[in-house]
PDB file of C-alpha atoms and ligand atoms in Angstrom:
ATOM      1  CA  UNK A   1      -8.856   7.786  15.962  1.00  0.00           C
ATOM      2  CA  UNK A   2      -7.915   5.007  18.345  1.00  0.00           C
ATOM      3  CA  UNK A   3      -5.430   2.180  18.353  1.00  0.00           C
ATOM      4  CA  UNK A   4      -6.576  -1.392  18.823  1.00  0.00           C
ATOM      5  CA  UNK A   5      -5.457  -2.874  22.186  1.00  0.00           C
ATOM      6  CA  UNK A   6      -3.130  -5.239  20.257  1.00  0.00           C
ATOM      7  CA  UNK A   7      -1.206  -2.203  18.997  1.00  0.00           C
ATOM      8  CA  UNK A   8      -1.184  -0.484  22.386  1.00  0.00           C
ATOM      9  CA  UNK A   9       0.250  -3.662  23.938  1.00  0.00           C
ATOM     10  CA  UNK A  10       2.941  -3.760  21.264  1.00  0.00           C
ATOM     11  CA  UNK A  11       4.070  -0.255  22.264  1.00  0.00           C
ATOM     12  CA  UNK A  12       2.640   1.508  19.207  1.00  0.00           C
ATOM     13  CA  UNK A  13       1.764   5.217  19.617  1.00  0.00           C
ATOM     14  CA  UNK A  14      -0.719   7.389  17.734  1.00  0.00           C
ATOM     15  CA  UNK A  15      -0.760  11.045  16.747  1.00  0.00           C
ATOM     16  CA  UNK A  16      -4.164  11.873  15.230  1.00  0.00           C
ATOM     17  CA  UNK A  17      -4.216  15.217  13.429  1.00  0.00           C
ATOM     18  CA  UNK A  18      -7.029  17.264  11.905  1.00  0.00           C
ATOM     19  CA  UNK A  19      -5.560  18.304   8.544  1.00  0.00           C
ATOM     20  CA  UNK A  20      -1.932  18.299   7.388  1.00  0.00           C
ATOM     21  CA  UNK A  21      -0.019  18.514   4.145  1.00  0.00           C
ATOM     22  CA  UNK A  22       0.949  14.853   4.166  1.00  0.00           C
ATOM     23  CA  UNK A  23       1.059  12.290   6.974  1.00  0.00           C
ATOM     24  CA  UNK A  24       4.116  10.740   5.300  1.00  0.00           C
ATOM     25  CA  UNK A  25       5.858  14.098   5.442  1.00  0.00           C
ATOM     26  CA  UNK A  26       4.882  14.514   9.125  1.00  0.00           C
ATOM     27  CA  UNK A  27       6.300  11.070   9.880  1.00  0.00           C
ATOM     28  CA  UNK A  28       9.527  11.850   8.020  1.00  0.00           C
ATOM     29  CA  UNK A  29       9.895  15.138   9.908  1.00  0.00           C
ATOM     30  CA  UNK A  30       9.352  13.293  13.177  1.00  0.00           C
ATOM     31  CA  UNK A  31      12.112  10.824  12.275  1.00  0.00           C
ATOM     32  CA  UNK A  32      14.404  13.728  11.366  1.00  0.00           C
ATOM     33  CA  UNK A  33      13.761  15.220  14.797  1.00  0.00           C
ATOM     34  CA  UNK A  34      14.952  11.936  16.308  1.00  0.00           C
ATOM     35  CA  UNK A  35      11.533  10.550  17.194  1.00  0.00           C
ATOM     36  CA  UNK A  36      11.326   6.769  17.165  1.00  0.00           C
ATOM     37  CA  UNK A  37       8.599   4.431  15.979  1.00  0.00           C
ATOM     38  CA  UNK A  38       6.378   2.591  16.020  1.00  0.00           C
ATOM     39  CA  UNK A  39       4.266   5.722  15.640  1.00  0.00           C
ATOM     40  CA  UNK A  40       1.113   6.141  13.555  1.00  0.00           C
ATOM     41  CA  UNK A  41       0.268   9.600  12.259  1.00  0.00           C
ATOM     42  CA  UNK A  42      -3.243  10.026  10.892  1.00  0.00           C
ATOM     43  CA  UNK A  43      -5.039  13.021   9.428  1.00  0.00           C
ATOM     44  CA  UNK A  44      -8.687  13.794   8.728  1.00  0.00           C
ATOM     45  CA  UNK A  45      -7.604  15.352   5.404  1.00  0.00           C
ATOM     46  CA  UNK A  46      -4.380  16.164   3.531  1.00  0.00           C
ATOM     47  CA  UNK A  47      -3.620  19.259   1.507  1.00  0.00           C
ATOM     48  CA  UNK A  48      -0.484  17.861  -0.174  1.00  0.00           C
ATOM     49  CA  UNK A  49      -1.026  14.108  -0.121  1.00  0.00           C
ATOM     50  CA  UNK A  50       1.456  12.299  -2.280  1.00  0.00           C
ATOM     51  CA  UNK A  51       1.414   9.037  -4.159  1.00  0.00           C
ATOM     52  CA  UNK A  52       3.951   6.783  -5.823  1.00  0.00           C
ATOM     53  CA  UNK A  53       5.988   7.950  -8.782  1.00  0.00           C
ATOM     54  CA  UNK A  54       5.707  11.648  -7.777  1.00  0.00           C
ATOM     55  CA  UNK A  55       1.937  11.724  -8.145  1.00  0.00           C
ATOM     56  CA  UNK A  56      -0.392  13.572  -5.820  1.00  0.00           C
ATOM     57  CA  UNK A  57      -3.032  11.814  -3.695  1.00  0.00           C
ATOM     58  CA  UNK A  58      -6.372  13.588  -3.538  1.00  0.00           C
ATOM     59  CA  UNK A  59      -7.254  13.650   0.182  1.00  0.00           C
ATOM     60  CA  UNK A  60     -10.658  15.083   1.187  1.00  0.00           C
ATOM     61  CA  UNK A  61     -12.297  14.315   4.543  1.00  0.00           C
ATOM     62  CA  UNK A  62     -14.041  10.952   4.789  1.00  0.00           C
ATOM     63  CA  UNK A  63     -11.195   8.712   3.648  1.00  0.00           C
ATOM     64  CA  UNK A  64      -8.272   7.231   5.623  1.00  0.00           C
ATOM     65  CA  UNK A  65      -4.822   8.829   5.572  1.00  0.00           C
ATOM     66  CA  UNK A  66      -2.337   7.126   7.864  1.00  0.00           C
ATOM     67  CA  UNK A  67       1.433   6.728   8.045  1.00  0.00           C
ATOM     68  CA  UNK A  68       3.367   4.332  10.250  1.00  0.00           C
ATOM     69  CA  UNK A  69       6.893   5.331  11.245  1.00  0.00           C
ATOM     70  CA  UNK A  70       9.132   2.353  12.008  1.00  0.00           C
ATOM     71  CA  UNK A  71      12.660   2.731  13.370  1.00  0.00           C
ATOM     72  CA  UNK A  72      15.203   0.278  11.979  1.00  0.00           C
ATOM     73  CA  UNK A  73      12.532  -2.264  11.076  1.00  0.00           C
ATOM     74  CA  UNK A  74      14.971  -4.542   9.212  1.00  0.00           C
ATOM     75  CA  UNK A  75      18.248  -4.632   7.325  1.00  0.00           C
ATOM     76  CA  UNK A  76      17.969  -1.980   4.596  1.00  0.00           C
ATOM     77  CA  UNK A  77      17.579  -4.417   1.704  1.00  0.00           C
ATOM     78  CA  UNK A  78      14.392  -5.835   3.231  1.00  0.00           C
ATOM     79  CA  UNK A  79      12.676  -2.463   3.764  1.00  0.00           C
ATOM     80  CA  UNK A  80      10.835  -2.420   0.378  1.00  0.00           C
ATOM     81  CA  UNK A  81       9.130  -5.666   1.412  1.00  0.00           C
ATOM     82  CA  UNK A  82       7.062  -3.588   3.829  1.00  0.00           C
ATOM     83  CA  UNK A  83       4.812  -2.572   0.917  1.00  0.00           C
ATOM     84  CA  UNK A  84       3.607  -6.179   0.650  1.00  0.00           C
ATOM     85  CA  UNK A  85       3.312  -6.463   4.443  1.00  0.00           C
ATOM     86  CA  UNK A  86       1.182  -3.308   4.555  1.00  0.00           C
ATOM     87  CA  UNK A  87      -1.012  -4.377   1.621  1.00  0.00           C
ATOM     88  CA  UNK A  88      -1.831  -7.653   3.370  1.00  0.00           C
ATOM     89  CA  UNK A  89      -2.506  -5.896   6.678  1.00  0.00           C
ATOM     90  CA  UNK A  90      -4.835  -3.465   4.932  1.00  0.00           C
ATOM     91  CA  UNK A  91      -6.781  -6.221   3.205  1.00  0.00           C
ATOM     92  CA  UNK A  92      -7.020  -8.118   6.521  1.00  0.00           C
ATOM     93  CA  UNK A  93      -8.427  -4.995   8.186  1.00  0.00           C
ATOM     94  CA  UNK A  94     -11.068  -4.351   5.505  1.00  0.00           C
ATOM     95  CA  UNK A  95     -12.119  -8.005   5.469  1.00  0.00           C
ATOM     96  CA  UNK A  96     -12.335  -8.072   9.280  1.00  0.00           C
ATOM     97  CA  UNK A  97     -14.877  -5.232   9.056  1.00  0.00           C
ATOM     98  CA  UNK A  98     -16.651  -6.473   5.923  1.00  0.00           C
ATOM     99  CA  UNK A  99     -16.088 -10.189   5.178  1.00  0.00           C
ATOM    100  CA  UNK A 100     -18.192  -9.894   1.990  1.00  0.00           C
ATOM    101  CA  UNK A 101     -15.420  -7.792   0.434  1.00  0.00           C
ATOM    102  CA  UNK A 102     -12.855 -10.607   0.605  1.00  0.00           C
ATOM    103  CA  UNK A 103     -13.363 -12.079  -2.904  1.00  0.00           C
ATOM    104  CA  UNK A 104     -13.258  -8.797  -4.885  1.00  0.00           C
ATOM    105  CA  UNK A 105     -10.334  -7.304  -2.950  1.00  0.00           C
ATOM    106  CA  UNK A 106      -7.149  -8.064  -4.859  1.00  0.00           C
ATOM    107  CA  UNK A 107      -3.576  -6.797  -4.957  1.00  0.00           C
ATOM    108  CA  UNK A 108      -2.024  -5.018  -7.883  1.00  0.00           C
ATOM    109  CA  UNK A 109       1.750  -5.046  -8.040  1.00  0.00           C
ATOM    110  CA  UNK A 110       3.574  -3.501  -6.352  1.00  0.00           C
ATOM    111  CA  UNK A 111       1.206  -2.531  -3.532  1.00  0.00           C
ATOM    112  CA  UNK A 112      -2.203  -1.226  -4.565  1.00  0.00           C
ATOM    113  CA  UNK A 113      -5.458  -2.629  -3.288  1.00  0.00           C
ATOM    114  CA  UNK A 114      -8.155  -3.097  -5.919  1.00  0.00           C
ATOM    115  CA  UNK A 115     -11.860  -3.769  -5.704  1.00  0.00           C
ATOM    116  CA  UNK A 116     -12.378  -5.798  -8.861  1.00  0.00           C
ATOM    117  CA  UNK A 117     -10.346  -3.841 -11.387  1.00  0.00           C
ATOM    118  CA  UNK A 118     -10.558  -0.465  -9.645  1.00  0.00           C
ATOM    119  CA  UNK A 119      -8.088   0.997  -7.180  1.00  0.00           C
ATOM    120  CA  UNK A 120      -9.476   1.634  -3.697  1.00  0.00           C
ATOM    121  CA  UNK A 121      -6.228   2.137  -1.741  1.00  0.00           C
ATOM    122  CA  UNK A 122      -2.568   2.938  -2.297  1.00  0.00           C
ATOM    123  CA  UNK A 123       0.614   2.537  -0.282  1.00  0.00           C
ATOM    124  CA  UNK A 124       3.703   4.715  -0.374  1.00  0.00           C
ATOM    125  CA  UNK A 125       6.907   3.514   1.325  1.00  0.00           C
ATOM    126  CA  UNK A 126       9.530   6.158   2.071  1.00  0.00           C
ATOM    127  CA  UNK A 127      12.833   6.063   3.957  1.00  0.00           C
ATOM    128  CA  UNK A 128      14.542   8.547   6.268  1.00  0.00           C
ATOM    129  CA  UNK A 129      17.907   8.698   7.969  1.00  0.00           C
ATOM    130  CA  UNK A 130      17.591   9.910  11.579  1.00  0.00           C
ATOM    131  CA  UNK A 131      19.861  12.321  13.464  1.00  0.00           C
ATOM    132  CA  UNK A 132      21.769   9.319  14.841  1.00  0.00           C
ATOM    133  CA  UNK A 133      22.151   7.876  11.314  1.00  0.00           C
ATOM    134  CA  UNK A 134      19.567   5.195  12.050  1.00  0.00           C
ATOM    135  CA  UNK A 135      17.229   4.180   9.246  1.00  0.00           C
ATOM    136  CA  UNK A 136      13.529   4.898   9.547  1.00  0.00           C
ATOM    137  CA  UNK A 137      10.810   3.690   7.185  1.00  0.00           C
ATOM    138  CA  UNK A 138       7.444   5.371   6.680  1.00  0.00           C
ATOM    139  CA  UNK A 139       4.530   3.283   5.423  1.00  0.00           C
ATOM    140  CA  UNK A 140       1.865   5.649   4.069  1.00  0.00           C
ATOM    141  CA  UNK A 141      -1.599   4.264   3.433  1.00  0.00           C
ATOM    142  CA  UNK A 142      -4.490   6.019   1.731  1.00  0.00           C
ATOM    143  CA  UNK A 143      -7.883   4.295   1.541  1.00  0.00           C
ATOM    144  CA  UNK A 144     -10.923   5.543  -0.366  1.00  0.00           C
ATOM    145  CA  UNK A 145     -13.681   4.839   2.174  1.00  0.00           C
ATOM    146  CA  UNK A 146     -16.476   7.252   1.230  1.00  0.00           C
ATOM    147  CA  UNK A 147     -15.303   8.963  -1.982  1.00  0.00           C
ATOM    148  CA  UNK A 148     -12.794   8.508  -4.797  1.00  0.00           C
ATOM    149  CA  UNK A 149     -11.303  10.891  -7.326  1.00  0.00           C
ATOM    150  CA  UNK A 150     -13.232  11.127 -10.600  1.00  0.00           C
ATOM    151  CA  UNK A 151     -10.022  10.867 -12.552  1.00  0.00           C
ATOM    152  CA  UNK A 152      -7.024   8.965 -11.272  1.00  0.00           C
ATOM    153  CA  UNK A 153      -3.751   9.339 -13.155  1.00  0.00           C
ATOM    154  CA  UNK A 154      -2.882   5.664 -13.304  1.00  0.00           C
ATOM    155  CA  UNK A 155      -6.125   3.650 -13.300  1.00  0.00           C
ATOM    156  CA  UNK A 156      -9.887   3.646 -12.617  1.00  0.00           C
ATOM    157  CA  UNK A 157     -10.704   4.250  -8.949  1.00  0.00           C
ATOM    158  CA  UNK A 158     -13.474   3.352  -6.540  1.00  0.00           C
ATOM    159  CA  UNK A 159     -14.291   3.618  -2.829  1.00  0.00           C
ATOM    160  CA  UNK A 160     -15.166   0.821  -0.437  1.00  0.00           C
ATOM    161  CA  UNK A 161     -18.534   2.234   0.612  1.00  0.00           C
ATOM    162  CA  UNK A 162     -19.740   2.060  -3.004  1.00  0.00           C
ATOM    163  CA  UNK A 163     -19.801  -1.743  -2.743  1.00  0.00           C
ATOM    164  CA  UNK A 164     -21.550  -2.102   0.604  1.00  0.00           C
ATOM    165  CA  UNK A 165     -25.092  -0.875  -0.044  1.00  0.00           C
ATOM    166  CA  UNK A 166     -26.848  -0.203   3.267  1.00  0.00           C
ATOM    167  CA  UNK A 167     -23.665  -1.176   5.177  1.00  0.00           C
ATOM    168  CA  UNK A 168     -21.620   1.622   3.577  1.00  0.00           C
ATOM    169  CA  UNK A 169     -21.458   3.522   6.863  1.00  0.00           C
ATOM    170  CA  UNK A 170     -19.578   0.575   8.437  1.00  0.00           C
ATOM    171  CA  UNK A 171     -16.358   1.529   6.643  1.00  0.00           C
ATOM    172  CA  UNK A 172     -15.310   4.722   8.375  1.00  0.00           C
ATOM    173  CA  UNK A 173     -11.682   5.866   8.581  1.00  0.00           C
ATOM    174  CA  UNK A 174     -11.899   5.436  12.382  1.00  0.00           C
ATOM    175  CA  UNK A 175     -13.105   1.826  12.304  1.00  0.00           C
ATOM    176  CA  UNK A 176     -10.734   0.890   9.530  1.00  0.00           C
ATOM    177  CA  UNK A 177      -7.740   2.475  11.247  1.00  0.00           C
ATOM    178  CA  UNK A 178      -8.399   0.668  14.509  1.00  0.00           C
ATOM    179  CA  UNK A 179      -8.434  -2.698  12.708  1.00  0.00           C
ATOM    180  CA  UNK A 180      -5.415  -1.744  10.651  1.00  0.00           C
ATOM    181  CA  UNK A 181      -3.386  -0.882  13.742  1.00  0.00           C
ATOM    182  CA  UNK A 182      -3.894  -4.480  14.886  1.00  0.00           C
ATOM    183  CA  UNK A 183      -3.467  -6.302  11.570  1.00  0.00           C
ATOM    184  CA  UNK A 184      -0.298  -4.325  10.844  1.00  0.00           C
ATOM    185  CA  UNK A 185       1.236  -5.570  14.121  1.00  0.00           C
ATOM    186  CA  UNK A 186       0.304  -9.128  13.199  1.00  0.00           C
ATOM    187  CA  UNK A 187       1.683  -9.012   9.654  1.00  0.00           C
ATOM    188  CA  UNK A 188       4.887  -7.245  10.792  1.00  0.00           C
ATOM    189  CA  UNK A 189       5.386 -10.015  13.306  1.00  0.00           C
ATOM    190  CA  UNK A 190       5.024 -12.648  10.561  1.00  0.00           C
ATOM    191  CA  UNK A 191       7.448 -10.734   8.350  1.00  0.00           C
ATOM    192  CA  UNK A 192      10.017 -10.866  11.200  1.00  0.00           C
ATOM    193  CA  UNK A 193      12.424  -8.223   9.853  1.00  0.00           C
ATOM    194  CA  UNK A 194      12.430  -9.963   6.473  1.00  0.00           C
ATOM    195  CA  UNK A 195      13.092 -13.531   7.628  1.00  0.00           C
ATOM    196  CA  UNK A 196       9.389 -14.329   7.159  1.00  0.00           C
ATOM    197  CA  UNK A 197       8.981 -12.624   3.788  1.00  0.00           C
ATOM    198  CA  UNK A 198       8.286 -15.880   1.921  1.00  0.00           C
ATOM    199  CA  UNK A 199       5.082 -16.347   3.985  1.00  0.00           C
ATOM    200  CA  UNK A 200       4.091 -12.745   3.213  1.00  0.00           C
ATOM    201  CA  UNK A 201       4.697 -13.219  -0.515  1.00  0.00           C
ATOM    202  CA  UNK A 202       2.757 -16.462  -0.506  1.00  0.00           C
ATOM    203  CA  UNK A 203      -0.339 -14.735   0.911  1.00  0.00           C
ATOM    204  CA  UNK A 204       0.070 -11.724  -1.369  1.00  0.00           C
ATOM    205  CA  UNK A 205       0.307 -13.868  -4.513  1.00  0.00           C
ATOM    206  CA  UNK A 206      -2.820 -15.802  -3.487  1.00  0.00           C
ATOM    207  CA  UNK A 207      -4.879 -12.595  -3.859  1.00  0.00           C
ATOM    208  CA  UNK A 208      -2.950 -10.934  -6.690  1.00  0.00           C
ATOM    209  CA  UNK A 209      -4.340  -9.808 -10.037  1.00  0.00           C
ATOM    210  CA  UNK A 210      -2.685 -10.313 -13.350  1.00  0.00           C
ATOM    211  CA  UNK A 211      -0.215 -13.155 -12.748  1.00  0.00           C
ATOM    212  CA  UNK A 212       0.083 -15.223 -15.933  1.00  0.00           C
ATOM    213  CA  UNK A 213      -1.435 -12.438 -18.040  1.00  0.00           C
ATOM    214  CA  UNK A 214      -0.024 -10.272 -20.796  1.00  0.00           C
ATOM    215  CA  UNK A 215       0.929  -6.905 -19.362  1.00  0.00           C
ATOM    216  CA  UNK A 216       2.626  -3.632 -20.091  1.00  0.00           C
ATOM    217  CA  UNK A 217       4.941  -2.132 -17.468  1.00  0.00           C
ATOM    218  CA  UNK A 218       5.518   1.623 -17.594  1.00  0.00           C
ATOM    219  CA  UNK A 219       8.514   2.984 -15.757  1.00  0.00           C
ATOM    220  CA  UNK A 220      10.523   6.158 -16.166  1.00  0.00           C
ATOM    221  CA  UNK A 221       8.900   7.054 -19.480  1.00  0.00           C
ATOM    222  CA  UNK A 222       9.590   3.624 -21.016  1.00  0.00           C
ATOM    223  CA  UNK A 223       7.264   0.680 -21.685  1.00  0.00           C
ATOM    224  CA  UNK A 224       7.871  -3.061 -21.689  1.00  0.00           C
ATOM    225  CA  UNK A 225       5.490  -5.756 -22.870  1.00  0.00           C
ATOM    226  CA  UNK A 226       5.402  -9.379 -21.824  1.00  0.00           C
ATOM    227  CA  UNK A 227       3.851 -12.008 -19.580  1.00  0.00           C
ATOM    228  CA  UNK A 228       3.603 -11.395 -15.828  1.00  0.00           C
ATOM    229  CA  UNK A 229       5.268 -14.660 -14.794  1.00  0.00           C
ATOM    230  CA  UNK A 230       5.208 -14.051 -11.031  1.00  0.00           C
ATOM    231  CA  UNK A 231       7.384 -12.505  -8.335  1.00  0.00           C
ATOM    232  CA  UNK A 232      10.937 -13.364  -7.336  1.00  0.00           C
ATOM    233  CA  UNK A 233      11.927 -13.930  -3.713  1.00  0.00           C
ATOM    234  CA  UNK A 234      12.454 -10.149  -3.239  1.00  0.00           C
ATOM    235  CA  UNK A 235       9.009  -9.232  -4.592  1.00  0.00           C
ATOM    236  CA  UNK A 236      10.299  -8.012  -7.966  1.00  0.00           C
ATOM    237  CA  UNK A 237       7.951  -8.563 -10.914  1.00  0.00           C
ATOM    238  CA  UNK A 238       9.222 -11.221 -13.335  1.00  0.00           C
ATOM    239  CA  UNK A 239       8.368 -10.175 -16.876  1.00  0.00           C
ATOM    240  CA  UNK A 240       8.823 -12.670 -19.728  1.00  0.00           C
ATOM    241  CA  UNK A 241       9.485 -10.232 -22.563  1.00  0.00           C
ATOM    242  CA  UNK A 242       7.680 -10.606 -25.868  1.00  0.00           C
ATOM    243  CA  UNK A 243      10.976 -10.257 -27.652  1.00  0.00           C
ATOM    244  CA  UNK A 244      12.511 -13.086 -25.582  1.00  0.00           C
ATOM    245  CA  UNK A 245      14.332 -13.083 -22.267  1.00  0.00           C
ATOM    246  CA  UNK A 246      13.204 -12.252 -18.769  1.00  0.00           C
ATOM    247  CA  UNK A 247      13.426  -9.052 -16.762  1.00  0.00           C
ATOM    248  CA  UNK A 248      13.006  -8.429 -13.034  1.00  0.00           C
ATOM    249  CA  UNK A 249      11.291  -5.109 -12.336  1.00  0.00           C
ATOM    250  CA  UNK A 250      11.476  -3.198  -9.039  1.00  0.00           C
ATOM    251  CA  UNK A 251       9.210  -0.204  -9.768  1.00  0.00           C
ATOM    252  CA  UNK A 252       6.587   0.828 -12.280  1.00  0.00           C
ATOM    253  CA  UNK A 253       2.925   0.750 -13.228  1.00  0.00           C
ATOM    254  CA  UNK A 254       1.340  -2.404 -14.575  1.00  0.00           C
ATOM    255  CA  UNK A 255      -1.439  -2.406 -17.186  1.00  0.00           C
ATOM    256  CA  UNK A 256      -3.181  -5.128 -19.166  1.00  0.00           C
ATOM    257  CA  UNK A 257      -1.427  -5.190 -22.512  1.00  0.00           C
ATOM    258  CA  UNK A 258      -4.467  -4.339 -24.642  1.00  0.00           C
ATOM    259  CA  UNK A 259      -5.588  -1.388 -22.522  1.00  0.00           C
ATOM    260  CA  UNK A 260      -2.185   0.157 -21.906  1.00  0.00           C
ATOM    261  CA  UNK A 261      -2.258   2.222 -25.088  1.00  0.00           C
ATOM    262  CA  UNK A 262      -4.922   4.622 -23.787  1.00  0.00           C
ATOM    263  CA  UNK A 263      -3.671   4.495 -20.227  1.00  0.00           C
ATOM    264  CA  UNK A 264      -7.003   3.440 -18.715  1.00  0.00           C
ATOM    265  CA  UNK A 265      -6.273  -0.159 -17.993  1.00  0.00           C
ATOM    266  CA  UNK A 266      -5.420  -1.828 -14.745  1.00  0.00           C
ATOM    267  CA  UNK A 267      -4.479  -5.422 -14.131  1.00  0.00           C
TER     268      UNK A 267
HETATM  269  C1  LIG B 301      -0.146   5.481  -4.447  1.00  0.00           C
HETATM  270  O1  LIG B 301       0.316   6.245  -5.300  1.00  0.00           O
HETATM  271  O2  LIG B 301      -0.901   4.577  -4.761  1.00  0.00           O
HETATM  272  C2  LIG B 301       0.235   5.646  -2.991  1.00  0.00           C
HETATM  273  C3  LIG B 301      -0.705   6.576  -2.285  1.00  0.00           C
HETATM  274  C4  LIG B 301      -0.355   6.769  -0.810  1.00  0.00           C
HETATM  275  C5  LIG B 301      -1.228   7.817  -0.162  1.00  0.00           C
HETATM  276  C6  LIG B 301      -1.033   7.881   1.321  1.00  0.00           C
HETATM  277  S1  LIG B 301      -2.263   8.849   2.142  1.00  0.00           S
HETATM  278  C7  LIG B 301      -1.350   8.770   3.618  1.00  0.00           C
HETATM  279  C8  LIG B 301       0.113   8.949   3.247  1.00  0.00           C
HETATM  280  N1  LIG B 301       0.448  10.349   3.145  1.00  0.00           N
HETATM  281  C9  LIG B 301       0.748  10.700   1.894  1.00  0.00           C
HETATM  282  O3  LIG B 301       1.060  11.856   1.531  1.00  0.00           O
HETATM  283  N2  LIG B 301       0.681   9.654   1.081  1.00  0.00           N
HETATM  284  C10 LIG B 301       0.300   8.457   1.803  1.00  0.00           C
END
């Protein structure tokens, strides 16, 4: 694994590991030990990869597993915005390697990357309080480059190489990471500790799936049905409820309304 020169110039460091439990966990442990970001931790494979909502993330060799530790990246209330920042940076990186993938690559709220309707990458944002009480944020990114799990708990999955024919070998974890280390610097700069979040949201919405459609949101065992009206200025999903009224949702899984009953849908 190597950083792009843009990242090196920005003072970003890299720790590339063979196999670990979870790169997010490694980054959190580093923060607990007082280490400061920006630091990328990558692994060739994970034995205890984790996903959003307490799910596991299947992590064999051949795909990308990377976590970026940032020290005090913004006031606390802006930290969740980093999921949108990371999703954009990831899409930028894939498109820089394979421009033909731009049209089918879309975002699924809150921060999945889809190819068509199928999930090809996920992002997990976690926080940590350092020994000096400073706040650290870990942005964990998993990308299916060469394989994908046969059964995913939340939606159909795919891998990027499956859509590239003879060019499949172009999307390696190494090439993708190098691009990502640069595009992440660029998108973080635009975000500007949260003051530039409206520009980030604008770009995210332009490539989002499901806005304007009927959806079901599952969260904490409950389900809500309505129309996905858009995002508010904090990135919360605005749901116009079927029963009347509007709700702003901070976390959950989104499904097309009709498919939500069997759990196999994805917006
Ligand atoms: C999701 O549920 O969609 C988020 C998946 C995030 C997986 C990545 S792989 C690298 C990092 N380390 C982890 O344990 N999880 C994240």
